[in-house]
CSV table of C-alpha atoms and ligand atoms in Angstrom, one decimal:
chain,number,residue,atom,x,y,z
Q,1,UNK,CA,-31.6,2.6,0.2
Q,2,UNK,CA,-28.6,0.3,0.3
Q,3,UNK,CA,-26.0,0.5,-2.5
Q,4,UNK,CA,-26.3,-1.6,-5.7
Q,5,UNK,CA,-23.7,-4.2,-4.8
Q,6,UNK,CA,-25.3,-4.8,-1.4
Q,7,UNK,CA,-28.6,-5.3,-3.1
Q,8,UNK,CA,-27.1,-7.6,-5.8
Q,9,UNK,CA,-24.9,-9.8,-3.8
Q,10,UNK,CA,-26.0,-13.4,-3.4
Q,11,UNK,CA,-28.1,-13.4,-0.2
Q,12,UNK,CA,-26.2,-16.3,1.3
Q,13,UNK,CA,-23.0,-14.3,1.1
Q,14,UNK,CA,-24.3,-11.0,2.6
Q,15,UNK,CA,-23.1,-11.7,6.1
Q,16,UNK,CA,-20.1,-13.7,5.2
Q,17,UNK,CA,-16.9,-12.8,7.2
Q,18,UNK,CA,-13.8,-13.3,5.0
Q,19,UNK,CA,-10.9,-15.4,6.2
Q,20,UNK,CA,-9.0,-13.3,8.7
Q,21,UNK,CA,-5.6,-13.9,7.1
Q,22,UNK,CA,-2.6,-12.6,9.0
Q,23,UNK,CA,-2.1,-10.1,6.2
Q,24,UNK,CA,-5.6,-8.7,6.4
Q,25,UNK,CA,-5.4,-8.5,10.2
Q,26,UNK,CA,-2.1,-6.6,9.9
Q,27,UNK,CA,-0.5,-5.2,13.0
Q,28,UNK,CA,2.5,-3.2,13.9
Q,29,UNK,CA,5.9,-4.8,14.7
Q,30,UNK,CA,8.9,-6.0,12.9
Q,31,UNK,CA,8.8,-9.6,14.0
Q,32,UNK,CA,6.1,-11.4,12.0
Q,33,UNK,CA,5.3,-14.7,13.7
Q,34,UNK,CA,1.6,-14.8,12.9
Q,35,UNK,CA,1.3,-16.6,9.5
Q,36,UNK,CA,3.4,-19.7,9.8
Q,37,UNK,CA,5.8,-18.3,7.2
Q,38,UNK,CA,9.3,-19.5,6.9
Q,39,UNK,CA,11.8,-16.7,7.9
Q,40,UNK,CA,14.5,-17.7,5.3
Q,41,UNK,CA,14.6,-16.4,1.8
Q,42,UNK,CA,16.3,-17.7,-1.3
Q,43,UNK,CA,17.4,-16.1,-4.6
Q,44,UNK,CA,15.8,-17.0,-7.9
Q,45,UNK,CA,16.5,-16.1,-11.5
Q,46,UNK,CA,13.6,-15.2,-13.9
Q,47,UNK,CA,13.7,-15.7,-17.7
Q,48,UNK,CA,11.3,-13.1,-19.0
Q,49,UNK,CA,11.4,-14.2,-22.7
Q,50,UNK,CA,8.2,-16.2,-22.5
Q,51,UNK,CA,6.1,-13.7,-20.5
Q,52,UNK,CA,4.2,-12.6,-23.7
Q,53,UNK,CA,2.8,-16.2,-24.0
Q,54,UNK,CA,0.1,-17.9,-21.9
Q,55,UNK,CA,1.8,-20.4,-19.6
Q,56,UNK,CA,1.4,-24.2,-19.8
Q,57,UNK,CA,-1.7,-25.5,-18.1
Q,58,UNK,CA,0.5,-27.7,-15.9
Q,59,UNK,CA,4.2,-26.7,-16.5
Q,60,UNK,CA,5.8,-30.1,-17.3
Q,61,UNK,CA,9.2,-29.5,-15.6
Q,62,UNK,CA,7.4,-28.3,-12.4
Q,63,UNK,CA,5.1,-31.3,-12.4
Q,64,UNK,CA,8.0,-33.8,-13.1
Q,65,UNK,CA,10.0,-32.4,-10.2
Q,66,UNK,CA,7.2,-32.3,-7.7
Q,67,UNK,CA,6.0,-35.7,-8.7
Q,68,UNK,CA,9.5,-37.0,-8.0
Q,69,UNK,CA,9.8,-35.1,-4.7
Q,70,UNK,CA,6.5,-36.5,-3.5
Q,71,UNK,CA,6.9,-40.0,-5.0
Q,72,UNK,CA,3.8,-39.9,-7.2
Q,73,UNK,CA,3.2,-39.9,-11.0
Q,74,UNK,CA,2.4,-36.8,-13.0
Q,75,UNK,CA,-1.2,-38.1,-13.5
Q,76,UNK,CA,-1.6,-38.0,-9.7
Q,77,UNK,CA,-0.8,-34.3,-9.3
Q,78,UNK,CA,-2.3,-30.9,-10.0
Q,79,UNK,CA,-0.5,-27.7,-9.4
Q,80,UNK,CA,-2.7,-24.9,-8.0
Q,81,UNK,CA,-2.5,-21.3,-6.7
Q,82,UNK,CA,-1.5,-22.4,-3.2
Q,83,UNK,CA,-3.1,-25.3,-1.3
Q,84,UNK,CA,-6.0,-22.9,-0.7
Q,85,UNK,CA,-7.0,-23.2,-4.3
Q,86,UNK,CA,-6.9,-27.0,-3.9
Q,87,UNK,CA,-9.4,-26.7,-1.0
Q,88,UNK,CA,-11.8,-24.6,-3.0
Q,89,UNK,CA,-11.4,-26.6,-6.2
Q,90,UNK,CA,-12.3,-29.9,-4.3
Q,91,UNK,CA,-15.4,-28.2,-2.9
Q,92,UNK,CA,-16.5,-26.7,-6.3
Q,93,UNK,CA,-15.8,-30.0,-8.1
Q,94,UNK,CA,-17.5,-32.5,-5.8
Q,95,UNK,CA,-20.1,-30.6,-3.7
Q,96,UNK,CA,-23.4,-29.3,-5.2
Q,97,UNK,CA,-24.4,-26.0,-3.7
Q,98,UNK,CA,-27.4,-26.1,-1.4
Q,99,UNK,CA,-27.1,-29.9,-1.3
Q,100,UNK,CA,-23.8,-31.5,-0.3
Q,101,UNK,CA,-21.8,-31.4,2.9
Q,102,UNK,CA,-18.2,-31.3,4.0
Q,103,UNK,CA,-17.0,-32.5,7.4
Q,104,UNK,CA,-14.2,-30.7,9.2
Q,105,UNK,CA,-12.6,-31.3,12.6
Q,106,UNK,CA,-12.1,-28.1,14.7
Q,107,UNK,CA,-10.0,-26.6,16.1
Q,108,UNK,CA,-8.4,-26.5,12.6
Q,109,UNK,CA,-7.5,-24.4,9.6
Q,110,UNK,CA,-10.2,-21.9,8.7
Q,111,UNK,CA,-10.3,-22.0,4.9
Q,112,UNK,CA,-12.3,-25.3,4.7
Q,113,UNK,CA,-15.3,-23.6,6.2
Q,114,UNK,CA,-14.9,-20.3,4.3
Q,115,UNK,CA,-14.6,-22.1,0.9
Q,116,UNK,CA,-17.7,-24.3,1.7
Q,117,UNK,CA,-19.7,-21.2,2.7
Q,118,UNK,CA,-18.8,-19.2,-0.4
Q,119,UNK,CA,-20.0,-22.1,-2.4
Q,120,UNK,CA,-23.2,-22.7,-0.4
Q,121,UNK,CA,-22.0,-26.1,0.7
Q,122,UNK,CA,-23.0,-27.4,4.2
Q,123,UNK,CA,-20.5,-27.8,6.9
Q,124,UNK,CA,-20.7,-30.4,9.6
Q,125,UNK,CA,-18.2,-30.0,12.4
Q,126,UNK,CA,-17.0,-33.1,14.3
Q,127,UNK,CA,-14.5,-31.6,16.9
Q,128,UNK,CA,-11.2,-33.3,17.6
Q,129,UNK,CA,-11.2,-35.5,20.7
Q,130,UNK,CA,-9.6,-34.7,24.1
Q,131,UNK,CA,-6.4,-36.1,22.6
Q,132,UNK,CA,-6.6,-33.7,19.6
Q,133,UNK,CA,-7.0,-36.7,17.3
Q,134,UNK,CA,-9.8,-37.0,14.7
Q,135,UNK,CA,-12.9,-38.6,16.2
Q,136,UNK,CA,-13.4,-41.5,13.6
Q,137,UNK,CA,-16.6,-42.8,15.1
Q,138,UNK,CA,-18.1,-39.3,15.4
Q,139,UNK,CA,-17.2,-38.6,11.7
Q,140,UNK,CA,-18.7,-41.9,10.5
Q,141,UNK,CA,-21.9,-41.3,12.5
Q,142,UNK,CA,-22.1,-37.8,11.1
Q,143,UNK,CA,-21.8,-39.2,7.5
Q,144,UNK,CA,-24.4,-41.9,8.3
Q,145,UNK,CA,-27.0,-39.6,9.8
Q,146,UNK,CA,-26.5,-36.6,7.5
Q,147,UNK,CA,-29.6,-35.7,5.6
Q,148,UNK,CA,-27.5,-34.6,2.6
Q,149,UNK,CA,-24.5,-36.4,1.1
Q,150,UNK,CA,-21.1,-35.8,2.7
Q,151,UNK,CA,-18.6,-35.6,-0.1
Q,152,UNK,CA,-15.4,-34.5,1.6
Q,153,UNK,CA,-13.8,-35.0,5.0
Q,154,UNK,CA,-11.0,-32.6,5.8
Q,155,UNK,CA,-8.2,-33.8,8.1
Q,156,UNK,CA,-5.3,-31.5,8.8
Q,157,UNK,CA,-2.0,-33.3,9.7
Q,158,UNK,CA,0.0,-31.8,11.3
Q,159,UNK,CA,-3.0,-29.9,12.4
Q,160,UNK,CA,-3.0,-26.1,12.3
Q,161,UNK,CA,-3.1,-24.6,14.9
Q,162,UNK,CA,-2.7,-27.4,17.5
Q,163,UNK,CA,0.4,-28.9,15.9
Q,164,UNK,CA,-0.6,-32.6,16.4
Q,165,UNK,CA,0.1,-35.3,13.8
Q,166,UNK,CA,-3.1,-37.3,13.1
Q,167,UNK,CA,-2.5,-41.0,13.9
Q,168,UNK,CA,-2.2,-42.9,10.6
Q,169,UNK,CA,-4.5,-45.7,11.9
Q,170,UNK,CA,-7.3,-43.1,12.2
Q,171,UNK,CA,-6.8,-41.9,8.7
Q,172,UNK,CA,-6.8,-45.4,7.3
Q,173,UNK,CA,-9.9,-46.2,9.4
Q,174,UNK,CA,-11.7,-43.2,7.7
Q,175,UNK,CA,-10.4,-44.2,4.3
Q,176,UNK,CA,-11.6,-47.8,4.7
Q,177,UNK,CA,-15.0,-46.9,6.0
Q,178,UNK,CA,-15.7,-44.1,3.4
Q,179,UNK,CA,-14.1,-46.0,0.5
Q,180,UNK,CA,-17.2,-45.9,-1.7
Q,181,UNK,CA,-18.7,-42.8,-0.3
Q,182,UNK,CA,-16.5,-39.8,0.3
Q,183,UNK,CA,-13.1,-38.3,-0.3
Q,184,UNK,CA,-10.8,-38.0,2.7
Q,185,UNK,CA,-8.6,-34.9,2.2
Q,186,UNK,CA,-5.4,-34.9,4.2
Q,187,UNK,CA,-3.9,-31.4,4.4
Q,188,UNK,CA,-0.2,-31.9,4.7
Q,189,UNK,CA,0.8,-28.2,4.4
Q,190,UNK,CA,3.4,-28.8,7.3
Q,191,UNK,CA,4.5,-32.3,6.5
Q,192,UNK,CA,8.1,-31.4,6.0
Q,193,UNK,CA,8.4,-30.3,9.7
Q,194,UNK,CA,6.9,-33.6,11.0
Q,195,UNK,CA,8.7,-36.7,11.9
Q,196,UNK,CA,5.7,-38.7,10.8
Q,197,UNK,CA,5.5,-40.1,7.3
Q,198,UNK,CA,3.2,-38.7,4.6
Q,199,UNK,CA,0.0,-40.6,3.9
Q,200,UNK,CA,0.9,-40.5,0.2
Q,201,UNK,CA,2.2,-44.1,0.5
Q,202,UNK,CA,-1.5,-45.0,0.8
Q,203,UNK,CA,-2.4,-43.5,-2.5
Q,204,UNK,CA,-2.2,-46.8,-4.5
Q,205,UNK,CA,-4.6,-48.5,-2.0
Q,206,UNK,CA,-7.3,-45.8,-1.6
Q,207,UNK,CA,-9.2,-44.3,-4.5
Q,208,UNK,CA,-10.7,-41.8,-2.0
Q,209,UNK,CA,-7.5,-40.3,-0.6
Q,210,UNK,CA,-6.6,-36.7,-1.5
Q,211,UNK,CA,-3.5,-35.0,-0.2
Q,212,UNK,CA,-2.9,-31.2,-0.1
Q,213,UNK,CA,0.7,-29.8,-0.2
Q,214,UNK,CA,2.2,-26.4,-0.6
Q,215,UNK,CA,5.4,-24.5,-1.2
Q,216,UNK,CA,4.3,-21.8,1.2
Q,217,UNK,CA,5.7,-23.3,4.4
Q,218,UNK,CA,8.8,-25.4,4.4
Q,219,UNK,CA,9.9,-24.1,1.0
Q,220,UNK,CA,9.5,-20.5,2.1
Q,221,UNK,CA,7.5,-19.4,-1.0
Q,222,UNK,CA,4.2,-18.2,0.5
Q,223,UNK,CA,4.5,-15.1,-1.8
Q,224,UNK,CA,4.4,-17.0,-5.1
Q,225,UNK,CA,1.2,-19.0,-4.4
Q,226,UNK,CA,2.0,-22.5,-5.4
Q,227,UNK,CA,0.4,-25.7,-4.0
Q,228,UNK,CA,-0.4,-29.2,-5.1
Q,229,UNK,CA,-3.3,-31.5,-4.9
Q,230,UNK,CA,-2.4,-35.2,-5.1
Q,231,UNK,CA,-4.8,-38.1,-5.6
Q,232,UNK,CA,-5.4,-41.0,-8.0
Q,233,UNK,CA,-5.8,-40.0,-11.7
Q,234,UNK,CA,-9.6,-40.2,-11.8
Q,235,UNK,CA,-9.9,-37.6,-9.0
Q,236,UNK,CA,-7.3,-35.3,-10.6
Q,237,UNK,CA,-9.1,-35.6,-14.0
Q,238,UNK,CA,-12.3,-34.2,-12.5
Q,239,UNK,CA,-10.5,-31.4,-10.8
Q,240,UNK,CA,-8.7,-30.5,-14.0
Q,241,UNK,CA,-12.0,-29.8,-15.7
Q,242,UNK,CA,-12.9,-27.1,-13.1
Q,243,UNK,CA,-9.6,-25.4,-12.5
Q,244,UNK,CA,-8.8,-22.1,-14.3
Q,245,UNK,CA,-7.2,-22.5,-17.7
Q,246,UNK,CA,-3.8,-21.0,-16.7
Q,247,UNK,CA,-3.6,-21.7,-13.0
Q,248,UNK,CA,0.2,-21.4,-12.7
Q,249,UNK,CA,1.7,-18.1,-13.9
Q,250,UNK,CA,5.0,-18.4,-15.8
Q,251,UNK,CA,7.1,-16.6,-13.1
Q,252,UNK,CA,5.6,-18.9,-10.4
Q,253,UNK,CA,6.4,-22.0,-12.5
Q,254,UNK,CA,10.0,-20.8,-13.0
Q,255,UNK,CA,10.6,-20.1,-9.3
Q,256,UNK,CA,8.8,-23.2,-8.1
Q,257,UNK,CA,10.7,-25.4,-10.5
Q,258,UNK,CA,14.0,-23.9,-9.3
Q,259,UNK,CA,12.9,-24.4,-5.7
Q,260,UNK,CA,12.5,-28.1,-6.4
Q,261,UNK,CA,16.1,-28.6,-7.6
Q,262,UNK,CA,18.1,-31.1,-5.6
Q,263,UNK,CA,20.3,-28.3,-4.2
Q,264,UNK,CA,17.4,-26.3,-3.0
Q,265,UNK,CA,15.6,-29.3,-1.5
Q,266,UNK,CA,18.6,-30.0,0.6
Q,267,UNK,CA,18.8,-26.4,1.7
Q,268,UNK,CA,15.1,-26.6,2.7
Q,269,UNK,CA,15.8,-29.7,4.7
Q,270,UNK,CA,18.6,-28.0,6.6
Q,271,UNK,CA,16.3,-25.0,7.3
Q,272,UNK,CA,13.6,-27.3,8.5
Q,273,UNK,CA,16.1,-29.0,10.9
Q,274,UNK,CA,17.1,-25.5,12.2
Q,275,UNK,CA,13.5,-24.4,12.7
Q,276,UNK,CA,12.6,-27.7,14.5
Q,277,UNK,CA,15.5,-27.2,16.9
Q,278,UNK,CA,14.3,-23.7,17.6
Q,279,UNK,CA,10.8,-25.1,18.1
Q,280,UNK,CA,12.1,-27.6,20.7
Q,281,UNK,CA,14.0,-24.8,22.5
Q,282,UNK,CA,10.9,-22.6,22.6
Q,283,UNK,CA,8.8,-25.5,23.9
Q,284,UNK,CA,11.4,-26.4,26.6
Q,285,UNK,CA,11.4,-22.8,27.9
Q,286,UNK,CA,7.6,-22.5,28.2
Q,287,UNK,CA,6.5,-26.1,29.1
Q,288,UNK,CA,7.3,-25.6,32.8
Q,289,UNK,CA,5.4,-22.2,32.8
Q,290,UNK,CA,2.2,-22.8,30.9
Q,291,UNK,CA,0.3,-25.2,28.7
Q,292,UNK,CA,2.4,-25.8,25.5
Q,293,UNK,CA,0.9,-28.1,22.8
Q,294,UNK,CA,3.3,-30.6,21.2
Q,295,UNK,CA,3.9,-29.5,17.7
Q,296,UNK,CA,5.0,-31.1,14.4
Q,297,UNK,CA,4.7,-27.9,12.5
Q,298,UNK,CA,6.7,-24.6,12.3
Q,299,UNK,CA,4.6,-23.1,15.1
Q,300,UNK,CA,3.7,-23.8,18.7
Q,301,UNK,CA,0.4,-23.2,20.4
Q,302,UNK,CA,0.4,-22.0,24.0
Q,303,UNK,CA,-2.2,-21.2,26.5
Q,304,UNK,CA,-1.7,-17.9,28.3
Q,305,UNK,CA,-3.6,-16.2,31.2
Q,306,UNK,CA,-5.2,-13.6,28.9
Q,307,UNK,CA,-4.7,-13.9,25.1
Q,308,UNK,CA,-5.7,-10.3,24.3
Q,309,UNK,CA,-3.4,-8.8,26.9
Q,310,UNK,CA,-0.6,-11.2,25.7
Q,311,UNK,CA,-1.1,-10.1,22.1
Q,312,UNK,CA,-0.8,-6.4,23.2
Q,313,UNK,CA,2.2,-7.0,25.4
Q,314,UNK,CA,3.9,-8.8,22.5
Q,315,UNK,CA,3.0,-6.1,20.0
Q,316,UNK,CA,4.6,-3.5,22.3
Q,317,UNK,CA,7.8,-5.6,22.0
Q,318,UNK,CA,7.3,-5.5,18.1
Q,319,UNK,CA,6.2,-9.1,17.9
Q,320,UNK,CA,3.0,-10.1,16.0
Q,321,UNK,CA,1.5,-13.5,17.0
Q,322,UNK,CA,-1.8,-15.1,16.2
Q,323,UNK,CA,-4.7,-15.2,18.8
Q,324,UNK,CA,-6.6,-18.5,18.4
Q,325,UNK,CA,-9.1,-17.8,21.2
Q,326,UNK,CA,-12.1,-17.9,18.8
Q,327,UNK,CA,-11.6,-21.6,18.1
Q,328,UNK,CA,-13.4,-24.3,20.0
Q,329,UNK,CA,-11.4,-25.4,23.1
Q,330,UNK,CA,-8.6,-22.8,22.4
Q,331,UNK,CA,-9.7,-20.0,24.6
Q,332,UNK,CA,-6.6,-17.9,25.5
Q,333,UNK,CA,-4.4,-19.8,23.2
Q,334,UNK,CA,-1.9,-18.0,21.0
Q,335,UNK,CA,0.0,-19.5,18.1
Q,336,UNK,CA,3.7,-18.6,17.7
Q,337,UNK,CA,5.3,-19.2,14.3
Q,338,UNK,CA,9.0,-20.3,14.6
Q,339,UNK,CA,11.2,-17.5,13.2
Q,340,UNK,CA,14.9,-17.0,13.0
Q,341,UNK,CA,17.1,-17.6,16.1
Q,342,UNK,CA,17.3,-13.8,16.7
Q,343,UNK,CA,13.5,-13.5,16.4
Q,344,UNK,CA,13.0,-16.4,18.8
Q,345,UNK,CA,15.4,-15.0,21.4
Q,346,UNK,CA,13.4,-11.8,21.5
Q,347,UNK,CA,10.1,-13.6,21.5
Q,348,UNK,CA,11.1,-15.9,24.3
Q,349,UNK,CA,12.3,-12.8,26.3
Q,350,UNK,CA,9.0,-10.9,25.7
Q,351,UNK,CA,6.7,-13.8,26.4
Q,352,UNK,CA,8.6,-14.8,29.6
Q,353,UNK,CA,8.2,-11.1,30.7
Q,354,UNK,CA,4.5,-11.2,30.0
Q,355,UNK,CA,4.0,-14.5,31.9
Q,356,UNK,CA,6.0,-13.2,34.8
Q,357,UNK,CA,3.9,-10.0,35.0
Q,358,UNK,CA,0.6,-11.7,34.7
Q,359,UNK,CA,1.2,-14.4,37.3
I,1,PLP,C1,-1.0,-22.3,5.1
I,1,PLP,C2,-2.0,-23.4,5.0
I,1,PLP,C3,-2.6,-23.7,3.8
I,1,PLP,C4,-2.5,-22.8,2.6
I,1,PLP,O1,-1.4,-22.8,2.0
I,1,PLP,P1,-1.2,-22.0,0.6
I,1,PLP,O2,-0.5,-23.0,-0.2
I,1,PLP,O3,-0.4,-20.8,1.0
I,1,PLP,O4,-2.5,-21.6,0.1
I,1,PLP,C5,-3.4,-24.9,3.7
I,1,PLP,N1,-3.6,-25.6,4.8
I,1,PLP,C6,-3.1,-25.3,6.0
I,1,PLP,C7,-3.3,-26.2,7.1
I,1,PLP,C8,-2.3,-24.2,6.1
I,1,PLP,O5,-1.8,-23.9,7.3
């Protein structure tokens, strides 16, 4: 007889495989280039005098600063526990279980599908085209022919793990065609690393645009769990009904607010410039040797002769990367997060060695 929890769990969830986060996968090595984290750390001060009180629902100073940083109004912004909570919240707010659908465009970030599945929401996959751009016609056809309503279309730009920026004309084509029908969610987790402009300037024109942001990547604060969902006020108001009553812990609010000071923002911009230089160096070394995807994020995707062997060889050198082979079209592809200059020197040496030995 199976245990109580196994008998009680919702049947749709019995076989669910949780998101294989870099931390859950673990691995040995001192160079962690598997989670697109930022290698730099900053110092923060905490004021503990308010820790006995519940925090503000949306800490005003944090909201003011991020709104200014992003160029939106406070009503167009919701702070969440990472962008991941924004993804889940959108699905829980707009998609009825056993009824509605989301569309996603693989190869892409894994949490859209996991959040849909844990909420018993259908997933329609419209793969990226040969150019790694969203297939607008394919998406619109999928919306038209779907037996159940498509409520959300997830577009990741720059896309994780391929690194491509999505062409703005494609995003506006989706926004126009789906104007009265579905929300287009543009995940801009890596926008600070990209030369392309944010789609936030389209917010005033499109009631169906939603943008996801985070402090986990460029701001080097993956550990505090702070992200933002940006959209026009009517969308934010619906999300605000569903989100937990105290979504931003007081220490998180304090650190995030400090991170959004003018001084720290310019520090972040300098670090982003450094990481982008290291990204270009890495791409220059390996482009003549193997397939290297152009990247606008703090990571580079490369195809290697044998991804499992490459992961093992790199682990022997103390370097943990991310194998993306399970994703459609990405067999034998590994994703390398851009680390410090020292980390990249060792990574370039070890990867060059592996490529030489396997050729
Ligand atoms: C890292 C990442 C997220 C999640 O960010 P958190 O704010 O740490 O939850 C969302 N989307 C993409 C594409 C990511 O790579």
